[in-house]
Short mmCIF file of C-alpha atoms in Angstrom, two decimals:
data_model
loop_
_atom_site.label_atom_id
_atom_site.label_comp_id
_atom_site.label_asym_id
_atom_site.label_seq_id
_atom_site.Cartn_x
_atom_site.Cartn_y
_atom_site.Cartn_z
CA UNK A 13 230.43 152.44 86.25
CA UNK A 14 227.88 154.53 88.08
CA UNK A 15 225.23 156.62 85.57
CA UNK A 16 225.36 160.05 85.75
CA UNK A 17 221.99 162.03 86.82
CA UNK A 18 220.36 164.99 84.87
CA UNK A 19 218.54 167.79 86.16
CA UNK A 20 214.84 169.05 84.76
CA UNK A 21 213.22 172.12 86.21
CA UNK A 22 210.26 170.86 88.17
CA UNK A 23 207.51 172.41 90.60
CA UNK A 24 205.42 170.24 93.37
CA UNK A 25 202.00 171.64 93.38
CA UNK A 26 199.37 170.52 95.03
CA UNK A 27 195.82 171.13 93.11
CA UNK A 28 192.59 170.79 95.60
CA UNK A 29 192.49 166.98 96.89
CA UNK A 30 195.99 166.05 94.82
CA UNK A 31 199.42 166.31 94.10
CA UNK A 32 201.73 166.22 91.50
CA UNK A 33 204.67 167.40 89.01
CA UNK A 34 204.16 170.23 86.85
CA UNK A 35 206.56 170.71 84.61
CA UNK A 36 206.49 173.18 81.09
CA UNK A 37 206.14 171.24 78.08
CA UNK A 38 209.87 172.73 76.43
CA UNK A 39 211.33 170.82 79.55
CA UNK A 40 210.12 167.49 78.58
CA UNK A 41 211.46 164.81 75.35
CA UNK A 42 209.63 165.88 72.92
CA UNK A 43 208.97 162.14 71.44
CA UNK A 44 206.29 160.65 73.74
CA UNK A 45 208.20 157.38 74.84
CA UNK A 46 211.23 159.27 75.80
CA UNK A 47 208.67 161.58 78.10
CA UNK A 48 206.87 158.69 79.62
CA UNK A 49 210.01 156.49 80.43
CA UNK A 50 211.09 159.99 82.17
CA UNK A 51 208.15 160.60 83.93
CA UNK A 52 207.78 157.11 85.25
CA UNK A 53 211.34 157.51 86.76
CA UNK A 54 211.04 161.01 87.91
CA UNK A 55 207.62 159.41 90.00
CA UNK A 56 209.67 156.22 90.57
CA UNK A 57 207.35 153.70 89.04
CA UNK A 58 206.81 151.07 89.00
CA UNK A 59 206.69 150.43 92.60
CA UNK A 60 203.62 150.19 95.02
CA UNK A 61 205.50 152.92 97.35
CA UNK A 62 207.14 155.32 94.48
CA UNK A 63 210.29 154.92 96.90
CA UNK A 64 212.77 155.84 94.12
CA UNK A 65 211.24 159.00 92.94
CA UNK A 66 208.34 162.06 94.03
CA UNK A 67 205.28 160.13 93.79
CA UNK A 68 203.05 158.99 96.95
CA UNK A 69 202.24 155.48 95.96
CA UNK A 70 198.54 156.50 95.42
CA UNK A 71 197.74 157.32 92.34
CA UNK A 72 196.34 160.92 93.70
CA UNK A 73 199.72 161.83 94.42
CA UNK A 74 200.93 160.16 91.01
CA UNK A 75 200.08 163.00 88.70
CA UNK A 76 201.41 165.28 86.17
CA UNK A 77 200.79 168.41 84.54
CA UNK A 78 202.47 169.45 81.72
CA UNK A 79 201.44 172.77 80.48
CA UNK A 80 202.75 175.58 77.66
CA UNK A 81 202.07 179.02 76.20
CA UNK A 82 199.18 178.57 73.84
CA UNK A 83 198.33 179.64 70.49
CA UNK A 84 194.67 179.19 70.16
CA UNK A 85 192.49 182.37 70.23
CA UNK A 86 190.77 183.02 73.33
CA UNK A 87 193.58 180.95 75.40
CA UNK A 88 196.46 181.55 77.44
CA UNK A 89 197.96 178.01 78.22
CA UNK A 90 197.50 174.57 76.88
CA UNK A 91 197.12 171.94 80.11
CA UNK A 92 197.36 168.22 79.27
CA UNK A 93 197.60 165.70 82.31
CA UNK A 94 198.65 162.48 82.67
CA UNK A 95 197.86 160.05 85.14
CA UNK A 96 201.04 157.98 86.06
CA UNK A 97 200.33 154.65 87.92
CA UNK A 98 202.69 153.50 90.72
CA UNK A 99 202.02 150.26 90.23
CA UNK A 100 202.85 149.29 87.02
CA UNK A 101 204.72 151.02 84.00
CA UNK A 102 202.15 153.35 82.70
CA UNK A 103 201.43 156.81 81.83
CA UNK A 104 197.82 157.62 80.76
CA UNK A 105 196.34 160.88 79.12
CA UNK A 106 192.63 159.14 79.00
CA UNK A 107 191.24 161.21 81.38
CA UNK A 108 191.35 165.32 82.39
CA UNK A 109 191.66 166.26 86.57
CA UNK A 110 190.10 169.17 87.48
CA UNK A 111 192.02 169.05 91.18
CA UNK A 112 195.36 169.50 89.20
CA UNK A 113 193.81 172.01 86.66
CA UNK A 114 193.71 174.32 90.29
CA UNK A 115 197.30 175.12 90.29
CA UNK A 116 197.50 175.23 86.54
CA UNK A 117 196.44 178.79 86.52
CA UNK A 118 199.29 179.78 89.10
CA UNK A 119 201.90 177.40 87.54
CA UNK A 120 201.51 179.48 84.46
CA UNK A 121 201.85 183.04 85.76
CA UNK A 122 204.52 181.62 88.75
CA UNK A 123 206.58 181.08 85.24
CA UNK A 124 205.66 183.73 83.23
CA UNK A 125 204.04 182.25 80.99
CA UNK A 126 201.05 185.03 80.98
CA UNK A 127 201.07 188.51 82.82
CA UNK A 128 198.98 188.77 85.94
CA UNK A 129 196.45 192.07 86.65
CA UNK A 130 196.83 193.36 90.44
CA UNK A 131 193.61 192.00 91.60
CA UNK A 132 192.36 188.60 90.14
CA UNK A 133 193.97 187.10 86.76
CA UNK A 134 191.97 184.87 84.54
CA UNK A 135 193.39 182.18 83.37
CA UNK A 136 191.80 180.52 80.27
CA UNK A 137 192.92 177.01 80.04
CA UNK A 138 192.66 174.84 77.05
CA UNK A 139 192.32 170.56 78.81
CA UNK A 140 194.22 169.29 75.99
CA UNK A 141 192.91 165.77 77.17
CA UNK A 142 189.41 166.71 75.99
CA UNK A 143 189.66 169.38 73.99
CA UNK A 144 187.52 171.43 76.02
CA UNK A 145 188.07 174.99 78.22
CA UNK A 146 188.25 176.29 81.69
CA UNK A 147 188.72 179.57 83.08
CA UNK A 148 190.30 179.81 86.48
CA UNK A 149 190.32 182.58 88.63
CA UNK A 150 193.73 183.41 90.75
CA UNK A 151 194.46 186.18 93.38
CA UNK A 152 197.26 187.79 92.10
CA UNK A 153 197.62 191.05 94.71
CA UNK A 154 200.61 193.68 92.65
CA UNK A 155 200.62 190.79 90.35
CA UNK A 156 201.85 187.99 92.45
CA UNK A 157 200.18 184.92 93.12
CA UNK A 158 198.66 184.95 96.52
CA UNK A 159 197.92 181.41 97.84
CA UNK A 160 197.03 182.59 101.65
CA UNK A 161 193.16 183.02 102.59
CA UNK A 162 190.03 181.87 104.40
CA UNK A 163 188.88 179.17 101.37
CA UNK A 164 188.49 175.84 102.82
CA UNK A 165 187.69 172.88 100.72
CA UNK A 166 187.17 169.13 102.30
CA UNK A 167 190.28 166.84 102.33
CA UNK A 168 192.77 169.55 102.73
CA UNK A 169 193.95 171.08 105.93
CA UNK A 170 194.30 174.92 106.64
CA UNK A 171 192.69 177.52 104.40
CA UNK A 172 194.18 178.98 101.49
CA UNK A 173 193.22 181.21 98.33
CA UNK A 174 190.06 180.77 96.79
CA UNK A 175 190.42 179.61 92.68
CA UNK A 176 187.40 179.75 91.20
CA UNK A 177 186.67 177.52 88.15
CA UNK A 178 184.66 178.01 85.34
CA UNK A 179 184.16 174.90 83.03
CA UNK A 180 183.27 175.78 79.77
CA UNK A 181 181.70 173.31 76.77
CA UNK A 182 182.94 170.26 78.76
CA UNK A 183 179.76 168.10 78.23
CA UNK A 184 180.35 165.27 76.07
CA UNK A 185 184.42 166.35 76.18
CA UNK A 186 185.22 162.87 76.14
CA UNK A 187 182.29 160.64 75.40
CA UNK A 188 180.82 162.93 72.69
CA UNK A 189 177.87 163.65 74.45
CA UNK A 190 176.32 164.87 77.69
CA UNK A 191 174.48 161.27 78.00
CA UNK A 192 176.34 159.07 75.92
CA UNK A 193 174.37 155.84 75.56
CA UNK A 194 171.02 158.51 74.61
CA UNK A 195 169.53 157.55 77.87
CA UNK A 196 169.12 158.97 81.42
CA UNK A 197 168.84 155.45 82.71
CA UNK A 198 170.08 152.02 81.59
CA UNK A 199 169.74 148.49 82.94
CA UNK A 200 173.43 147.12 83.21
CA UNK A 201 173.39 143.30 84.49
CA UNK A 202 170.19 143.85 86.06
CA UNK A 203 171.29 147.08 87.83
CA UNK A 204 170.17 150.70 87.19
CA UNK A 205 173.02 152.66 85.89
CA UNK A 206 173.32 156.73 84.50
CA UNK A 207 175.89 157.28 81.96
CA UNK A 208 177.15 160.52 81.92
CA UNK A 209 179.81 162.82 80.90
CA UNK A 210 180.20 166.30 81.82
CA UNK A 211 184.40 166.75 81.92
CA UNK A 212 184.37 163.03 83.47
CA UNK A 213 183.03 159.77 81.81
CA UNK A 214 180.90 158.83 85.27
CA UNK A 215 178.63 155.72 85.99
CA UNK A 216 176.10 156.56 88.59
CA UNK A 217 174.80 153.56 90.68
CA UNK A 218 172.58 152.96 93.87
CA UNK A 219 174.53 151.77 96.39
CA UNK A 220 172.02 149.75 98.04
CA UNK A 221 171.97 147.90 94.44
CA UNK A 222 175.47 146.03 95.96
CA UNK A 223 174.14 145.26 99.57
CA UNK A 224 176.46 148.06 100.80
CA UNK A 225 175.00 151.03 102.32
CA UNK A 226 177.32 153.66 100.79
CA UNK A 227 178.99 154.83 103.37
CA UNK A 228 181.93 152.53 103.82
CA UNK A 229 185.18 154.00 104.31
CA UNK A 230 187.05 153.49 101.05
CA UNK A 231 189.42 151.04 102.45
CA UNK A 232 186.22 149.04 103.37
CA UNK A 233 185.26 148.85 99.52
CA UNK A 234 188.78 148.31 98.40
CA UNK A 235 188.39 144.79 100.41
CA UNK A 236 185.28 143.93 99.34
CA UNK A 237 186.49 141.62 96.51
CA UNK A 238 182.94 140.37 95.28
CA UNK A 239 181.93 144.24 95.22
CA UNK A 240 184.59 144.89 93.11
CA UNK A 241 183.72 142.59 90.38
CA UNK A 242 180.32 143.34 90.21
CA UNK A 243 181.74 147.13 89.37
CA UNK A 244 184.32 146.38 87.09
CA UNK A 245 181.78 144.00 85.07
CA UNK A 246 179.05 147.25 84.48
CA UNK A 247 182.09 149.37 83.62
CA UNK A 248 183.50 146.89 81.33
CA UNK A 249 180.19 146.33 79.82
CA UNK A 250 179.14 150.36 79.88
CA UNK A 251 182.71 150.98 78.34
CA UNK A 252 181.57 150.21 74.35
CA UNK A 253 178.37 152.29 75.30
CA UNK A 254 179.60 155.76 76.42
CA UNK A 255 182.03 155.38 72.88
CA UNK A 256 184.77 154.94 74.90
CA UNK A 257 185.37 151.04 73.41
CA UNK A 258 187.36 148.53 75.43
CA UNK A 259 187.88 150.28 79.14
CA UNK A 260 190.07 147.05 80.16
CA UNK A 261 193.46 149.09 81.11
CA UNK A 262 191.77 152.72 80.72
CA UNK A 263 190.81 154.78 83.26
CA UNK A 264 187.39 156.08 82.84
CA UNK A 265 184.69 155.71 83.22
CA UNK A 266 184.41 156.29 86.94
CA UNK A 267 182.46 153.99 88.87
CA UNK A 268 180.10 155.86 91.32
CA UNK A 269 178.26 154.74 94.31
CA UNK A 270 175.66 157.01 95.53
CA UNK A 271 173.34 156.57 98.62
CA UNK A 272 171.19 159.48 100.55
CA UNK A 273 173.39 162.01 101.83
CA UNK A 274 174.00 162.19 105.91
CA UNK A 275 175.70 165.29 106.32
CA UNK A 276 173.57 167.77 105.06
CA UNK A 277 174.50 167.84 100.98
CA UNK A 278 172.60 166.57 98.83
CA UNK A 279 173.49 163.10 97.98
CA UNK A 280 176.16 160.83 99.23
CA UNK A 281 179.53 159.36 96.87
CA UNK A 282 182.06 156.70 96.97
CA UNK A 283 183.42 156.44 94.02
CA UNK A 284 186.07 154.06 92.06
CA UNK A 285 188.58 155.58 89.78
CA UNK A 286 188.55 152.73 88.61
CA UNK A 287 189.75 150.36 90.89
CA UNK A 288 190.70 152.63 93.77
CA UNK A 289 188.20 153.99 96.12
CA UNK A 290 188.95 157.97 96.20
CA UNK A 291 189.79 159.44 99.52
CA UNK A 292 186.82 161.95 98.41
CA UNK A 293 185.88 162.32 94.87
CA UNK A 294 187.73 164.19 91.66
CA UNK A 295 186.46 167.38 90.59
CA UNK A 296 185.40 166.79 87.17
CA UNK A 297 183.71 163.51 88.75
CA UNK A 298 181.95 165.71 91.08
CA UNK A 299 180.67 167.99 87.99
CA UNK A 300 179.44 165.05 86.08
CA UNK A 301 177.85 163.37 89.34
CA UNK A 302 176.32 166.92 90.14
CA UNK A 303 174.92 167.22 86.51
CA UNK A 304 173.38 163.58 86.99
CA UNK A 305 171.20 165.31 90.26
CA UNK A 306 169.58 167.68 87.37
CA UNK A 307 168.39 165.02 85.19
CA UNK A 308 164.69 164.21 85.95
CA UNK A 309 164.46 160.19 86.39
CA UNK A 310 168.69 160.07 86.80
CA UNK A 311 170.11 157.57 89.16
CA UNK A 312 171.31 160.00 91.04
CA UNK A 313 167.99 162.66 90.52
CA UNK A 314 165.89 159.36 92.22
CA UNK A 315 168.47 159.16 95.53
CA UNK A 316 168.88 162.95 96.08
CA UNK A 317 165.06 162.39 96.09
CA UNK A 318 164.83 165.28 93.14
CA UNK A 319 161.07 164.91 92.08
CA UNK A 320 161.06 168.85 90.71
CA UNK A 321 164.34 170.06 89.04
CA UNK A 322 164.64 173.83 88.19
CA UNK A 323 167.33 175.50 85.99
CA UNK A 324 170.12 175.64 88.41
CA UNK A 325 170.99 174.16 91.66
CA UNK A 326 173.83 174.62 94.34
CA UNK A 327 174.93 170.90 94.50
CA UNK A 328 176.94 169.89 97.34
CA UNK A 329 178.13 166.51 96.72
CA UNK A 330 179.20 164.12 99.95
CA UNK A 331 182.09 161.96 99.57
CA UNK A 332 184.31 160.34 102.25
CA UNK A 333 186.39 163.46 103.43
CA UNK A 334 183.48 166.03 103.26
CA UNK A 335 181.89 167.86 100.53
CA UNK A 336 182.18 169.73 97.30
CA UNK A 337 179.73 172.25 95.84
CA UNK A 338 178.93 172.80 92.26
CA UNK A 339 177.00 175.39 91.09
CA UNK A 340 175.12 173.81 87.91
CA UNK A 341 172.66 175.20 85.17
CA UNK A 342 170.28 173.09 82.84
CA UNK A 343 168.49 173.56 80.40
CA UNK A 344 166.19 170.74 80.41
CA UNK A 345 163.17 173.03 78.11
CA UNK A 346 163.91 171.16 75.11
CA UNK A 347 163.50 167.61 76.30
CA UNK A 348 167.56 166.98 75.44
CA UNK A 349 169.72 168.23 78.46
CA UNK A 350 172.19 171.03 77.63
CA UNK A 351 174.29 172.13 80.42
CA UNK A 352 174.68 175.81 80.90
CA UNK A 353 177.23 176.50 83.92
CA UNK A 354 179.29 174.25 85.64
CA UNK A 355 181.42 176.07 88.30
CA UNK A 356 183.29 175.44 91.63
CA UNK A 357 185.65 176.23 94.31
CA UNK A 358 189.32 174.72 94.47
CA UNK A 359 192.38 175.99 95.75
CA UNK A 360 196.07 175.12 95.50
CA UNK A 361 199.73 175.65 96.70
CA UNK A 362 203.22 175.73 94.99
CA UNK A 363 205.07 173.26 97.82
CA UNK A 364 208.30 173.24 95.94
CA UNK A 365 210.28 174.80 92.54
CA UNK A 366 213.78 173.51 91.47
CA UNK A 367 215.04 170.64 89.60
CA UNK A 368 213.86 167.00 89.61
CA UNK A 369 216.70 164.22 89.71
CA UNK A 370 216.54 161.37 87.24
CA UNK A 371 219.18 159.03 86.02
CA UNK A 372 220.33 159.73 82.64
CA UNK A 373 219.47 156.67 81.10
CA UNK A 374 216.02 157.63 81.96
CA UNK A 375 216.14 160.38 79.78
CA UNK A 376 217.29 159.11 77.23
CA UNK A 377 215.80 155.63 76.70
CA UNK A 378 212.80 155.84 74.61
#
């Protein structure tokens, strides 16, 4: 006997350098089992290639938003995300993404879920994953969501509508401070490490440290098997220090390599998330690795060759599709670091709105 199939309303949205599922919270199971064994069908994972379902088989194209009407003052809509892995049964809400918080903002007025101004609607978004705030910024011409325009960001084709992003109070969102282990450098197995956290837990390393030069494509890292371990053993070790505990099967903290930049930014990034390379680098990681540049001493501050650090600094960030710009403020006057702006450019496109297919049993198995 064949099982029936049941439909959920579903949108495809791409959100700067990913894609993924958004979906309103009402639509989901409730219970969280019930929602993850439906997620991981409606992506079709397990399996390296997603074949069965809407992922990509890469985990930037295995993502989720899920997102509702929100009742805390000063908010319009609650965002949590959740990273779904093709290869193996597992859906994880360790970690925020910024490139899928870019087509929150037009998720949420596409389905009413705030009114839009004719002009440019602010979206204030709540990152349920780390209790922290962002305010997006979306063209809405007569109301409606424009996603045509002359912004261009690395790693996607075309140009589209700028959505600017605002990241409010995010330092320490997930590690409980800005520099977790108290220190703007630490000696990890003999290597020089910054632990930060400014939206994203981040490790900042020197390249060179490895006997790589940094700017390997990311496939080239991904087969460098002794590289690898030496990574995995700092982040395993830097886990317990950041107050994250036991990183074995989480996803942060990021792991990433910087070297001087080449093409005209500031410094240069590959960076593993974890054990991926990214195809360029995730917002929030960007943030936190931009942050890093306006610590005096930082890993990072010592290979953008930052010897004098004012109170704000257009940081553009090289990864391995481009760049990415982040407009930071410090306030470094009172000998502890507290961040003061942390903004950027993203954009993002609705690609498709109907109803995703799952078997029933998938809906109801918890």
């Amino acid at each position: 006997m064949t099982s029936s199939q049941i439909a959920v309303p579903c949108s495809v949205m791409r959100g700067g350098t990913s894609k993924g599922l958004f979906f309103l919270e009402a639509d989901l199971p409730a219970d969280r089992a019930a929602r993850d064994t439906f997620l991981l069908a409606a992506m079709g994972s397990p399996d390296v290639r997603e074949i069965d379902g809407m992922g990509g088989g890469h985990p930037l194209t295995s993502k989720v938003a899920v997102v509702s009407r929100s009742s805390r003052d000063g908010i319009d809509v609650d965002y949590l995300f959740l990273q779904v892995w093709p290869d193996r049964a597992e859906v994880s809400d360790q970690q925020n993404c910024g490139n899928i918080l870019a087509g929150v903002g037009p998720f949420a007025i596409e389905k009413g879920l705030i009114d839009a101004v004719d002009g440019v609607t602010p979206v204030a978004i709540f990152m349920v994953n780390t209790d922290s705030k962002a305010t997006a910024f979306v063209e809405t011409p007569g109301g409606i969501v424009n996603y045509a325009g002359t912004a261009r960001i690395d790693g996607v084709p075309g140009t589209h509508a700028p959505i600017n992003i605002n990241f409010e109070d995010v330092a320490g969102s997930s590690c409980g401070s800005l520099l977790p282990t108290g220190n703007v450098v630490d000696v990890v197995n003999g290597i020089q490490v910054t632990c930060i956290d400014n939206g994203m837990p981040v490790v900042c390393l020197n390249a060179s440290d490895f006997g790589i030069t940094g700017y390997e494509s990311p496939a080239e890292l991904e087969a460098n098997a002794d590289l690898k371990v030496r990574v995995e053993e700092i982040r395993l070790l830097v886990g317990p220090m950041m107050n994250l505990g036991d990183v074995t099967n989480k996803t942060v903290p990021k792991m990433s390599l910087l070297s001087p930049a080449v093409d005209g930014g500031l410094l240069s990034t590959r960076t593993f998330i974890p054990h991926r390379v990214h195809e360029s680098i995730g917002v929030l990681g960007a943030v936190s690795v931009a942050t890093a540049c306006m610590l005096p001493g930082s890993v990072a501050a010592q290979i953008a060759g930052l010897t004098t650090i004012g109170s704000s600094l257009e940081v553009e960030v090289e990864h391995p599709s481009g760049f990415f710009t982040v407009q930071m403020e410090v306030d470094n006057s009172t000998g502890t670091p507290v961040v003061t702006k942390s903004a950027l450019l993203r954009t993002a496109r609705m690609l498709m709105s109907g109803s995703i297919f799952v078997l029933e049993s998938s809906w109801e198995t918890a």
